[in-house]
mmCIF file of C-alpha atoms in Angstrom:
data_model
loop_
_atom_site.group_PDB
_atom_site.id
_atom_site.type_symbol
_atom_site.label_atom_id
_atom_site.label_comp_id
_atom_site.label_asym_id
_atom_site.label_seq_id
_atom_site.Cartn_x
_atom_site.Cartn_y
_atom_site.Cartn_z
ATOM 1 C CA MET A 1 -160.688 -43.634 121.855
ATOM 2 C CA LYS A 2 -161.409 -40.265 120.266
ATOM 3 C CA ILE A 3 -160.570 -36.984 121.953
ATOM 4 C CA TYR A 4 -162.442 -33.967 120.598
ATOM 5 C CA ILE A 5 -160.425 -30.765 120.648
ATOM 6 C CA LYS A 6 -161.522 -27.175 120.155
ATOM 7 C CA ASN A 7 -159.382 -24.496 118.432
ATOM 8 C CA MET A 8 -157.542 -26.805 116.053
ATOM 9 C CA VAL A 9 -157.456 -24.877 112.790
ATOM 10 C CA CYS A 10 -154.356 -25.823 110.822
ATOM 11 C CA SER A 11 -151.775 -28.492 110.143
ATOM 12 C CA ARG A 12 -149.442 -27.013 112.791
ATOM 13 C CA CYS A 13 -152.205 -27.530 115.346
ATOM 14 C CA LYS A 14 -152.335 -31.191 114.379
ATOM 15 C CA LEU A 15 -148.562 -31.507 114.814
ATOM 16 C CA VAL A 16 -148.650 -29.845 118.241
ATOM 17 C CA VAL A 17 -151.522 -32.017 119.479
ATOM 18 C CA LYS A 18 -149.861 -35.199 118.248
ATOM 19 C CA SER A 19 -146.552 -34.228 119.821
ATOM 20 C CA GLU A 20 -148.106 -33.338 123.171
ATOM 21 C CA LEU A 21 -150.163 -36.534 123.336
ATOM 22 C CA GLU A 22 -147.067 -38.586 122.545
ATOM 23 C CA LYS A 23 -145.125 -36.731 125.269
ATOM 24 C CA LEU A 24 -147.780 -37.979 127.675
ATOM 25 C CA GLY A 25 -146.995 -41.536 126.578
ATOM 26 C CA LEU A 26 -150.193 -42.045 124.580
ATOM 27 C CA ASN A 27 -150.283 -44.155 121.431
ATOM 28 C CA VAL A 28 -151.722 -41.822 118.794
ATOM 29 C CA LEU A 29 -153.497 -43.437 115.849
ATOM 30 C CA SER A 30 -154.444 -40.232 114.028
ATOM 31 C CA VAL A 31 -154.903 -36.523 114.466
ATOM 32 C CA GLU A 32 -157.327 -34.500 112.354
ATOM 33 C CA LEU A 33 -158.696 -31.001 112.765
ATOM 34 C CA GLY A 34 -160.877 -31.118 115.860
ATOM 35 C CA GLU A 35 -160.036 -34.627 117.007
ATOM 36 C CA ALA A 36 -157.331 -37.083 117.933
ATOM 37 C CA GLU A 37 -157.663 -40.835 118.128
ATOM 38 C CA ILE A 38 -155.583 -42.835 120.567
ATOM 39 C CA ILE A 39 -155.337 -46.575 121.086
ATOM 40 C CA ASP A 40 -156.002 -46.766 124.804
ATOM 41 C CA SER A 41 -158.798 -45.529 127.012
ATOM 42 C CA LEU A 42 -157.954 -42.835 129.526
ATOM 43 C CA ASP A 43 -158.645 -42.858 133.237
ATOM 44 C CA ASP A 44 -159.670 -39.631 134.984
ATOM 45 C CA SER A 45 -156.129 -38.624 135.947
ATOM 46 C CA GLN A 46 -154.879 -39.168 132.377
ATOM 47 C CA LYS A 47 -157.793 -37.130 130.996
ATOM 48 C CA GLU A 48 -156.901 -34.328 133.372
ATOM 49 C CA LEU A 49 -153.278 -34.398 132.173
ATOM 50 C CA VAL A 50 -154.377 -34.280 128.525
ATOM 51 C CA VAL A 51 -156.706 -31.361 129.227
ATOM 52 C CA LYS A 52 -154.014 -29.448 131.113
ATOM 53 C CA GLN A 53 -151.307 -30.121 128.509
ATOM 54 C CA LEU A 54 -153.463 -29.088 125.551
ATOM 55 C CA GLU A 55 -154.775 -25.978 127.327
ATOM 56 C CA GLU A 56 -151.195 -24.686 127.517
ATOM 57 C CA PHE A 57 -151.310 -24.402 123.724
ATOM 58 C CA GLY A 58 -154.771 -22.817 123.553
ATOM 59 C CA PHE A 59 -156.695 -26.006 122.840
ATOM 60 C CA GLU A 60 -159.737 -27.183 124.739
ATOM 61 C CA VAL A 61 -160.930 -30.764 125.156
ATOM 62 C CA ILE A 62 -164.656 -31.048 124.444
ATOM 63 C CA ASP A 63 -166.755 -33.542 126.351
ATOM 64 C CA ASP A 64 -170.388 -32.815 125.543
ATOM 65 C CA LYS A 65 -172.061 -33.908 122.326
ATOM 66 C CA LYS A 66 -173.422 -30.489 121.326
ATOM 67 C CA SER A 67 -170.030 -28.783 121.620
ATOM 68 C CA ARG A 68 -168.457 -31.561 119.546
ATOM 69 C CA LEU A 69 -171.055 -31.017 116.829
ATOM 70 C CA ILE A 70 -170.418 -27.259 116.797
ATOM 71 C CA GLU A 71 -166.680 -27.896 116.430
ATOM 72 C CA GLN A 72 -167.334 -30.375 113.630
ATOM 73 C CA VAL A 73 -169.326 -27.734 111.745
ATOM 74 C CA LYS A 74 -166.509 -25.213 112.226
ATOM 75 C CA THR A 75 -163.942 -27.776 111.103
ATOM 76 C CA VAL A 76 -165.903 -28.602 107.938
ATOM 77 C CA ILE A 77 -166.141 -24.903 107.066
ATOM 78 C CA ILE A 78 -162.497 -24.153 107.896
ATOM 79 C CA GLU A 79 -161.299 -27.098 105.817
ATOM 80 C CA LEU A 80 -163.540 -26.031 102.925
ATOM 81 C CA VAL A 81 -162.418 -22.386 102.934
ATOM 82 C CA HIS A 82 -158.801 -22.562 104.069
ATOM 83 C CA HIS A 83 -157.478 -26.027 103.208
ATOM 84 C CA SER A 84 -159.354 -27.228 100.136
ATOM 85 C CA GLN A 85 -158.972 -26.316 96.489
ATOM 86 C CA GLU A 86 -162.293 -27.894 95.583
ATOM 87 C CA SER A 87 -165.496 -25.918 95.379
ATOM 88 C CA ILE A 88 -168.725 -27.347 96.679
ATOM 89 C CA LYS A 89 -171.111 -28.560 93.995
ATOM 90 C CA THR A 90 -174.241 -28.078 96.126
ATOM 91 C CA ASN A 91 -175.334 -25.372 98.505
ATOM 92 C CA LEU A 92 -173.638 -25.001 101.889
ATOM 93 C CA SER A 93 -176.508 -26.540 103.849
ATOM 94 C CA ASP A 94 -176.507 -29.726 101.743
ATOM 95 C CA PHE A 95 -172.703 -29.906 101.916
ATOM 96 C CA ILE A 96 -172.649 -29.679 105.726
ATOM 97 C CA SER A 97 -175.580 -32.039 106.111
ATOM 98 C CA GLU A 98 -173.832 -34.600 103.897
ATOM 99 C CA LYS A 99 -170.459 -34.246 105.656
ATOM 100 C CA LEU A 100 -171.973 -34.674 109.127
ATOM 101 C CA SER A 101 -174.774 -37.067 108.168
ATOM 102 C CA LEU A 102 -177.233 -34.943 110.126
ATOM 103 C CA ASP A 103 -180.305 -32.857 109.388
ATOM 104 C CA TYR A 104 -179.170 -29.335 108.510
ATOM 105 C CA ASN A 105 -182.016 -27.612 110.374
ATOM 106 C CA TYR A 106 -180.935 -29.285 113.613
ATOM 107 C CA VAL A 107 -177.273 -28.417 113.007
ATOM 108 C CA SER A 108 -178.076 -24.836 112.007
ATOM 109 C CA ASN A 109 -180.366 -24.163 114.974
ATOM 110 C CA LEU A 110 -177.878 -25.612 117.445
ATOM 111 C CA PHE A 111 -174.990 -23.683 115.904
ATOM 112 C CA SER A 112 -176.897 -20.384 116.014
ATOM 113 C CA GLU A 113 -178.051 -20.996 119.573
ATOM 114 C CA VAL A 114 -174.565 -21.797 120.890
ATOM 115 C CA GLU A 115 -172.407 -19.496 118.744
ATOM 116 C CA GLY A 116 -174.780 -16.539 118.398
ATOM 117 C CA VAL A 117 -174.165 -16.472 114.650
ATOM 118 C CA THR A 118 -175.639 -18.517 111.812
ATOM 119 C CA VAL A 119 -173.670 -21.187 109.978
ATOM 120 C CA GLU A 120 -173.911 -19.078 106.820
ATOM 121 C CA LYS A 121 -172.540 -15.989 108.595
ATOM 122 C CA TYR A 122 -169.658 -18.071 110.014
ATOM 123 C CA TYR A 123 -168.928 -19.320 106.484
ATOM 124 C CA ILE A 124 -168.935 -15.743 105.170
ATOM 125 C CA LEU A 125 -166.575 -14.640 107.972
ATOM 126 C CA GLN A 126 -164.172 -17.457 107.083
ATOM 127 C CA ARG A 127 -164.276 -16.560 103.388
ATOM 128 C CA VAL A 128 -163.611 -12.884 104.131
ATOM 129 C CA GLU A 129 -160.632 -13.840 106.323
ATOM 130 C CA LYS A 130 -159.291 -15.924 103.451
ATOM 131 C CA VAL A 131 -159.756 -12.940 101.109
ATOM 132 C CA LYS A 132 -157.806 -10.781 103.584
ATOM 133 C CA GLU A 133 -155.025 -13.354 103.679
ATOM 134 C CA LEU A 134 -154.801 -13.487 99.901
ATOM 135 C CA LEU A 135 -154.891 -9.687 99.620
ATOM 136 C CA VAL A 136 -152.057 -9.327 102.137
ATOM 137 C CA TYR A 137 -149.955 -11.910 100.274
ATOM 138 C CA ASP A 138 -150.439 -9.782 97.139
ATOM 139 C CA GLU A 139 -149.944 -12.707 94.742
ATOM 140 C CA LEU A 140 -153.425 -12.795 93.185
ATOM 141 C CA ASN A 141 -155.601 -10.037 91.791
ATOM 142 C CA LEU A 142 -159.209 -9.659 92.921
ATOM 143 C CA SER A 143 -160.589 -11.594 89.953
ATOM 144 C CA GLU A 144 -158.317 -14.539 90.729
ATOM 145 C CA ILE A 145 -159.277 -14.410 94.410
ATOM 146 C CA ALA A 146 -162.982 -14.355 93.509
ATOM 147 C CA TYR A 147 -162.491 -17.353 91.238
ATOM 148 C CA GLN A 148 -160.402 -19.290 93.776
ATOM 149 C CA LEU A 149 -162.961 -18.779 96.558
ATOM 150 C CA ASN A 150 -165.886 -19.572 94.266
ATOM 151 C CA TYR A 151 -167.530 -16.124 94.338
ATOM 152 C CA SER A 152 -169.910 -15.551 91.446
ATOM 153 C CA SER A 153 -168.291 -12.196 90.658
ATOM 154 C CA VAL A 154 -165.731 -9.667 91.861
ATOM 155 C CA ALA A 155 -168.599 -7.288 92.654
ATOM 156 C CA TYR A 156 -170.231 -9.872 94.928
ATOM 157 C CA LEU A 157 -166.911 -10.515 96.711
ATOM 158 C CA SER A 158 -166.341 -6.769 97.123
ATOM 159 C CA ASN A 159 -169.838 -6.157 98.501
ATOM 160 C CA GLN A 160 -169.561 -9.013 100.989
ATOM 161 C CA PHE A 161 -166.066 -7.914 102.010
ATOM 162 C CA LYS A 162 -167.233 -4.339 102.629
ATOM 163 C CA LYS A 163 -170.273 -5.498 104.648
ATOM 164 C CA VAL A 164 -168.032 -7.511 106.951
ATOM 165 C CA THR A 165 -164.969 -5.274 107.231
ATOM 166 C CA GLY A 166 -166.248 -1.802 106.392
ATOM 167 C CA PHE A 167 -163.520 -1.516 103.731
ATOM 168 C CA THR A 168 -163.372 -2.246 100.046
ATOM 169 C CA PRO A 169 -160.827 -4.937 99.165
ATOM 170 C CA THR A 170 -158.752 -2.340 97.323
ATOM 171 C CA TYR A 171 -158.660 0.001 100.318
ATOM 172 C CA PHE A 172 -157.851 -2.891 102.648
ATOM 173 C CA LYS A 173 -154.962 -3.885 100.398
ATOM 174 C CA GLN A 174 -153.632 -0.315 100.475
ATOM 175 C CA LEU A 175 -153.599 -0.299 104.281
ATOM 176 C CA LYS A 176 -150.879 -2.977 104.242
ATOM 177 C CA GLU A 177 -151.532 -3.642 107.918
ATOM 178 C CA LYS A 178 -152.273 -7.077 109.239
ATOM 179 C CA LYS A 179 -155.946 -6.540 110.000
ATOM 180 C CA ARG A 180 -156.630 -10.258 110.032
ATOM 181 C CA LYS A 181 -158.183 -12.227 112.860
ATOM 182 C CA GLN A 182 -157.016 -15.650 113.854
ATOM 183 C CA ILE A 183 -159.419 -18.311 112.634
ATOM 184 C CA GLU A 184 -160.255 -19.485 116.132
ATOM 185 C CA ASP A 185 -161.235 -15.915 117.142
ATOM 186 C CA LEU A 186 -164.077 -15.735 114.614
#
């Protein structure tokens, strides 16, 4: 049985979910971003316990199909931007459509309707947050960051960064404050 979970954004989230499900006596087969698979089916009281336990850690169990799809889109984008070293060889719409085996227009319209932001804008927000993270770490210069995040140029990265944050990357770096948002708050 699969349990779909909102707000899972990193490997620590996977560890917490697995640990909490095991504490409830469930046999966990696997845990990935956005979902956990267990061996047994759950009755209503067990489902309630799982929901309550995961909510204590800021997770939310998703029951309806549309919400699951939205979370899958977010998971694909988060994995692409934050957890993958590979760059996509096609455009974002083809990449998402291929990953989810669904028509992109349907996915895009549903995402925009529910989230109030387009898939592309969400992708841009994730990329800008990754740029912020890399700027704060101060290990890469802007050219290296642009290359790592598959921007066509430093100028394009800088323009997109300024549109989203109101700051140039250089000015942001000089602030030295943690002006980053948590991934799940985007």
